[in-house]
């Protein structure tokens, strides 16, 4: 079955520390993966997708098919990165979301 | 472009009443998706619609739930005879008719059944 797993509900780091938000997936086929972010009182928005292989706001994510992972990384966290982060998998015409990880960046 | 608009933002219904949630997609977007987020869970796909057509309703509960996206006007998610377990945040997203296009989300409607 198609599934996205985000094992951490909460990740707390200090400003300037590296961040890695974990995402593992289960998908029979070639997956298309995304990271979405929801800042406080704002709507869910696309952060990045694996096919574009770009860095957004300093975040990167590499698809590792061997480990079925798509972890989100940033070398130096900023306070404004504090938000809910959702990993998602595109299955035909819909997105399958993980349960989300709340990132808290302390000053 | 005002973005995807959902209303109301908050809706309180008594058990047994009907709930109607509205979603106006972004201009030029003909694809609409509804997701539900239960407490402590991720967003779960419910239904995918194009104008006047339901394309995929595999995530819709079999009873009491229905969705439409008429030729004119917003998409409507309708829940009849609501129960406490329907309390959740309901999100709508829209995308243009282009393969692989990004879906943009609304701010959601929080339904509380009392």
mmCIF file of C-alpha atoms in Angstrom:
data_model
loop_
_atom_site.group_PDB
_atom_site.id
_atom_site.type_symbol
_atom_site.label_atom_id
_atom_site.label_comp_id
_atom_site.label_asym_id
_atom_site.label_seq_id
_atom_site.Cartn_x
_atom_site.Cartn_y
_atom_site.Cartn_z
ATOM 1 C CA UNK A 1 0.000 0.000 0.000
ATOM 2 C CA UNK A 2 1.125 3.543 -0.675
ATOM 3 C CA UNK A 3 2.247 5.162 2.546
ATOM 4 C CA UNK A 4 4.333 8.056 3.817
ATOM 5 C CA UNK A 5 5.895 7.855 7.261
ATOM 6 C CA UNK A 6 7.272 10.761 9.238
ATOM 7 C CA UNK A 7 8.519 9.206 12.465
ATOM 8 C CA UNK A 8 9.054 12.413 14.419
ATOM 9 C CA UNK A 9 6.112 14.465 15.639
ATOM 10 C CA UNK A 10 8.361 17.187 16.979
ATOM 11 C CA UNK A 11 11.905 18.242 16.265
ATOM 12 C CA UNK A 12 13.489 20.971 18.369
ATOM 13 C CA UNK A 13 16.821 22.561 17.535
ATOM 14 C CA UNK A 14 18.692 25.755 18.290
ATOM 15 C CA UNK A 15 19.262 28.424 15.676
ATOM 16 C CA UNK A 16 22.272 27.574 13.529
ATOM 17 C CA UNK A 17 22.053 23.839 14.156
ATOM 18 C CA UNK A 18 21.598 21.387 11.283
ATOM 19 C CA UNK A 19 18.130 20.009 10.680
ATOM 20 C CA UNK A 20 16.990 16.732 9.182
ATOM 21 C CA UNK A 21 13.292 15.902 8.972
ATOM 22 C CA UNK A 22 12.811 12.254 8.165
ATOM 23 C CA UNK A 23 10.438 10.859 5.582
ATOM 24 C CA UNK A 24 10.121 7.277 4.400
ATOM 25 C CA UNK A 25 7.712 6.056 1.780
ATOM 26 C CA UNK A 26 6.186 2.894 0.443
ATOM 27 C CA UNK A 27 5.199 2.984 -3.216
ATOM 28 C CA UNK A 28 5.042 0.427 -6.005
ATOM 29 C CA UNK A 29 6.408 2.414 -8.887
ATOM 30 C CA UNK A 30 8.513 5.458 -9.526
ATOM 31 C CA UNK A 31 7.572 7.908 -6.786
ATOM 32 C CA UNK A 32 7.043 11.632 -7.096
ATOM 33 C CA UNK A 33 7.727 13.200 -3.719
ATOM 34 C CA UNK A 34 7.135 16.610 -2.187
ATOM 35 C CA UNK A 35 7.686 18.560 0.981
ATOM 36 C CA UNK A 36 4.936 20.958 2.075
ATOM 37 C CA UNK A 37 5.243 23.510 4.864
ATOM 38 C CA UNK A 38 2.633 25.245 6.981
ATOM 39 C CA UNK A 39 3.776 28.313 8.903
ATOM 40 C CA UNK A 40 1.724 29.513 11.836
ATOM 41 C CA UNK A 41 -1.684 30.829 10.714
ATOM 42 C CA UNK A 42 -0.851 30.308 7.053
ATOM 43 C CA UNK A 43 -2.006 27.842 4.479
ATOM 44 C CA UNK A 44 -0.151 24.738 3.440
ATOM 45 C CA UNK A 45 2.312 25.519 0.657
ATOM 46 C CA UNK A 46 4.707 23.572 -1.483
ATOM 47 C CA UNK A 47 8.302 23.806 -0.299
ATOM 48 C CA UNK A 48 10.020 21.603 -2.832
ATOM 49 C CA UNK A 49 9.594 18.585 -5.058
ATOM 50 C CA UNK A 50 12.209 15.978 -5.801
ATOM 51 C CA UNK A 51 12.018 16.228 -9.581
ATOM 52 C CA UNK A 52 13.152 19.847 -9.557
ATOM 53 C CA UNK A 53 16.219 19.063 -7.440
ATOM 54 C CA UNK A 54 16.369 22.632 -6.172
ATOM 55 C CA UNK A 55 17.125 24.251 -2.845
ATOM 56 C CA UNK A 56 14.376 26.412 -1.367
ATOM 57 C CA UNK A 57 15.058 28.616 1.663
ATOM 58 C CA UNK A 58 18.213 26.586 2.186
ATOM 59 C CA UNK A 59 16.337 23.285 2.340
ATOM 60 C CA UNK A 60 17.205 20.304 0.158
ATOM 61 C CA UNK A 61 15.810 16.806 -0.089
ATOM 62 C CA UNK A 62 17.303 13.866 -1.932
ATOM 63 C CA UNK A 63 15.341 10.873 -3.033
ATOM 64 C CA UNK A 64 17.040 7.654 -1.917
ATOM 65 C CA UNK A 65 15.288 4.786 -3.649
ATOM 66 C CA UNK A 66 17.393 2.160 -1.896
ATOM 67 C CA UNK A 67 16.303 3.365 1.528
ATOM 68 C CA UNK A 68 12.903 4.611 0.263
ATOM 69 C CA UNK A 69 13.573 7.923 1.939
ATOM 70 C CA UNK A 70 13.175 11.599 1.113
ATOM 71 C CA UNK A 71 14.611 13.379 4.134
ATOM 72 C CA UNK A 72 14.497 17.182 4.290
ATOM 73 C CA UNK A 73 17.735 18.854 5.329
ATOM 74 C CA UNK A 74 19.043 22.288 6.129
ATOM 75 C CA UNK A 75 22.589 22.901 7.353
ATOM 76 C CA UNK A 76 21.793 25.919 9.554
ATOM 77 C CA UNK A 77 18.272 26.315 10.946
ATOM 78 C CA UNK A 78 16.714 29.754 11.334
ATOM 79 C CA UNK A 79 13.959 30.807 13.737
ATOM 80 C CA UNK A 80 11.660 31.535 10.802
ATOM 81 C CA UNK A 81 11.894 27.866 9.781
ATOM 82 C CA UNK A 82 9.649 26.961 12.706
ATOM 83 C CA UNK A 83 6.570 25.362 11.123
ATOM 84 C CA UNK A 84 4.796 22.082 10.386
ATOM 85 C CA UNK A 85 6.420 20.091 7.607
ATOM 86 C CA UNK A 86 4.590 17.429 5.636
ATOM 87 C CA UNK A 87 6.140 14.913 3.298
ATOM 88 C CA UNK A 88 3.821 13.810 0.482
ATOM 89 C CA UNK A 89 3.769 11.264 -2.302
ATOM 90 C CA UNK A 90 1.859 11.733 -5.547
ATOM 91 C CA UNK A 91 -0.224 8.665 -6.351
ATOM 92 C CA UNK A 92 -1.826 9.074 -9.787
ATOM 93 C CA UNK A 93 -4.037 12.072 -9.159
ATOM 94 C CA UNK A 94 -3.791 12.643 -5.424
ATOM 95 C CA UNK A 95 -1.292 13.382 -2.697
ATOM 96 C CA UNK A 96 -0.654 10.973 0.164
ATOM 97 C CA UNK A 97 0.615 12.870 3.190
ATOM 98 C CA UNK A 98 2.629 11.868 6.197
ATOM 99 C CA UNK A 99 1.449 12.901 9.646
ATOM 100 C CA UNK A 100 3.800 15.858 9.730
ATOM 101 C CA UNK A 101 6.720 16.993 11.860
ATOM 102 C CA UNK A 102 6.648 20.186 13.855
ATOM 103 C CA UNK A 103 10.004 21.937 13.686
ATOM 104 C CA UNK A 104 10.798 24.327 16.522
ATOM 105 C CA UNK A 105 13.895 26.465 16.165
ATOM 106 C CA UNK A 106 14.927 28.167 19.388
ATOM 107 C CA UNK A 107 17.000 31.361 19.440
ATOM 108 C CA UNK B 1 -5.420 36.177 -7.668
ATOM 109 C CA UNK B 2 -6.791 35.677 -4.181
ATOM 110 C CA UNK B 3 -5.732 32.073 -3.833
ATOM 111 C CA UNK B 4 -7.960 29.166 -2.945
ATOM 112 C CA UNK B 5 -10.803 30.440 -0.797
ATOM 113 C CA UNK B 6 -12.604 28.241 1.657
ATOM 114 C CA UNK B 7 -15.587 29.206 3.733
ATOM 115 C CA UNK B 8 -16.532 29.173 6.400
ATOM 116 C CA UNK B 9 -13.245 29.017 8.278
ATOM 117 C CA UNK B 10 -14.988 27.563 11.300
ATOM 118 C CA UNK B 11 -18.260 25.659 11.371
ATOM 119 C CA UNK B 12 -20.083 24.288 14.377
ATOM 120 C CA UNK B 13 -22.883 21.795 13.876
ATOM 121 C CA UNK B 14 -24.971 19.708 16.230
ATOM 122 C CA UNK B 15 -25.089 15.966 15.706
ATOM 123 C CA UNK B 16 -27.564 15.114 12.958
ATOM 124 C CA UNK B 17 -27.312 18.439 11.149
ATOM 125 C CA UNK B 18 -25.844 18.988 7.708
ATOM 126 C CA UNK B 19 -22.517 20.661 7.038
ATOM 127 C CA UNK B 20 -21.694 22.434 3.764
ATOM 128 C CA UNK B 21 -18.120 23.422 3.080
ATOM 129 C CA UNK B 22 -17.278 25.636 0.139
ATOM 130 C CA UNK B 23 -14.150 25.954 -1.929
ATOM 131 C CA UNK B 24 -13.482 28.509 -4.645
ATOM 132 C CA UNK B 25 -10.429 27.472 -6.635
ATOM 133 C CA UNK B 26 -7.836 29.856 -7.968
ATOM 134 C CA UNK B 27 -8.614 31.557 -11.247
ATOM 135 C CA UNK B 28 -7.854 29.259 -14.153
ATOM 136 C CA UNK B 29 -7.863 26.128 -11.998
ATOM 137 C CA UNK B 30 -10.339 23.476 -13.032
ATOM 138 C CA UNK B 31 -9.146 20.695 -10.706
ATOM 139 C CA UNK B 32 -10.233 20.582 -7.092
ATOM 140 C CA UNK B 33 -9.172 18.204 -4.319
ATOM 141 C CA UNK B 34 -10.600 17.777 -0.843
ATOM 142 C CA UNK B 35 -8.555 16.482 2.089
ATOM 143 C CA UNK B 36 -9.490 15.821 5.695
ATOM 144 C CA UNK B 37 -7.201 16.142 8.667
ATOM 145 C CA UNK B 38 -8.298 14.419 11.829
ATOM 146 C CA UNK B 39 -6.630 15.378 15.124
ATOM 147 C CA UNK B 40 -3.081 14.051 15.370
ATOM 148 C CA UNK B 41 -3.188 12.701 11.808
ATOM 149 C CA UNK B 42 -1.928 13.796 8.413
ATOM 150 C CA UNK B 43 -4.087 15.064 5.586
ATOM 151 C CA UNK B 44 -6.085 12.255 4.009
ATOM 152 C CA UNK B 45 -7.308 12.460 0.426
ATOM 153 C CA UNK B 46 -11.072 12.413 0.017
ATOM 154 C CA UNK B 47 -12.063 13.332 -3.521
ATOM 155 C CA UNK B 48 -10.758 14.817 -6.771
ATOM 156 C CA UNK B 49 -13.121 16.715 -9.024
ATOM 157 C CA UNK B 50 -13.034 18.547 -12.293
ATOM 158 C CA UNK B 51 -15.831 20.804 -13.464
ATOM 159 C CA UNK B 52 -19.061 18.777 -13.320
ATOM 160 C CA UNK B 53 -17.146 15.500 -12.893
ATOM 161 C CA UNK B 54 -15.967 13.389 -9.985
ATOM 162 C CA UNK B 55 -12.662 11.882 -11.094
ATOM 163 C CA UNK B 56 -11.588 9.979 -7.981
ATOM 164 C CA UNK B 57 -13.667 9.583 -4.836
ATOM 165 C CA UNK B 58 -11.730 6.680 -3.373
ATOM 166 C CA UNK B 59 -11.171 8.521 -0.101
ATOM 167 C CA UNK B 60 -14.780 9.490 0.522
ATOM 168 C CA UNK B 61 -16.708 7.679 3.240
ATOM 169 C CA UNK B 62 -19.425 5.558 1.653
ATOM 170 C CA UNK B 63 -22.287 7.254 3.430
ATOM 171 C CA UNK B 64 -23.305 10.811 4.305
ATOM 172 C CA UNK B 65 -20.500 12.492 2.342
ATOM 173 C CA UNK B 66 -20.829 13.959 -1.128
ATOM 174 C CA UNK B 67 -18.970 16.477 -3.241
ATOM 175 C CA UNK B 68 -19.696 18.487 -6.320
ATOM 176 C CA UNK B 69 -17.966 21.023 -8.528
ATOM 177 C CA UNK B 70 -20.591 22.641 -10.736
ATOM 178 C CA UNK B 71 -19.966 24.482 -13.956
ATOM 179 C CA UNK B 72 -20.533 27.749 -12.141
ATOM 180 C CA UNK B 73 -19.740 28.438 -8.529
ATOM 181 C CA UNK B 74 -17.601 26.850 -5.847
ATOM 182 C CA UNK B 75 -16.992 23.217 -5.087
ATOM 183 C CA UNK B 76 -19.129 21.971 -2.209
ATOM 184 C CA UNK B 77 -18.329 19.204 0.248
ATOM 185 C CA UNK B 78 -21.543 18.143 1.941
ATOM 186 C CA UNK B 79 -21.778 16.047 5.073
ATOM 187 C CA UNK B 80 -25.230 14.899 6.064
ATOM 188 C CA UNK B 81 -26.260 13.906 9.584
ATOM 189 C CA UNK B 82 -22.929 14.827 11.066
ATOM 190 C CA UNK B 83 -21.459 12.814 13.926
ATOM 191 C CA UNK B 84 -18.741 13.698 16.432
ATOM 192 C CA UNK B 85 -16.186 11.739 14.411
ATOM 193 C CA UNK B 86 -16.634 14.161 11.505
ATOM 194 C CA UNK B 87 -14.945 16.892 13.543
ATOM 195 C CA UNK B 88 -11.806 17.717 11.612
ATOM 196 C CA UNK B 89 -10.103 20.276 9.424
ATOM 197 C CA UNK B 90 -11.158 20.024 5.799
ATOM 198 C CA UNK B 91 -8.751 21.370 3.211
ATOM 199 C CA UNK B 92 -9.372 22.128 -0.413
ATOM 200 C CA UNK B 93 -6.671 22.412 -3.062
ATOM 201 C CA UNK B 94 -6.856 23.424 -6.697
ATOM 202 C CA UNK B 95 -4.584 23.064 -9.691
ATOM 203 C CA UNK B 96 -4.637 24.026 -13.355
ATOM 204 C CA UNK B 97 -5.403 21.404 -16.026
ATOM 205 C CA UNK B 98 -1.746 20.623 -16.620
ATOM 206 C CA UNK B 99 -0.024 17.306 -15.751
ATOM 207 C CA UNK B 100 2.236 17.648 -12.753
ATOM 208 C CA UNK B 101 1.015 21.148 -11.936
ATOM 209 C CA UNK B 102 1.357 22.321 -8.361
ATOM 210 C CA UNK B 103 -1.746 22.166 -6.203
ATOM 211 C CA UNK B 104 -2.478 25.245 -4.067
ATOM 212 C CA UNK B 105 -4.247 24.839 -0.768
ATOM 213 C CA UNK B 106 -6.924 26.845 0.956
ATOM 214 C CA UNK B 107 -6.754 27.721 4.633
ATOM 215 C CA UNK B 108 -9.203 24.997 5.537
ATOM 216 C CA UNK B 109 -12.539 24.757 7.300
ATOM 217 C CA UNK B 110 -12.521 23.519 10.855
ATOM 218 C CA UNK B 111 -15.695 21.571 11.517
ATOM 219 C CA UNK B 112 -16.723 20.945 15.098
ATOM 220 C CA UNK B 113 -19.653 18.667 15.823
ATOM 221 C CA UNK B 114 -21.198 19.144 19.246
#
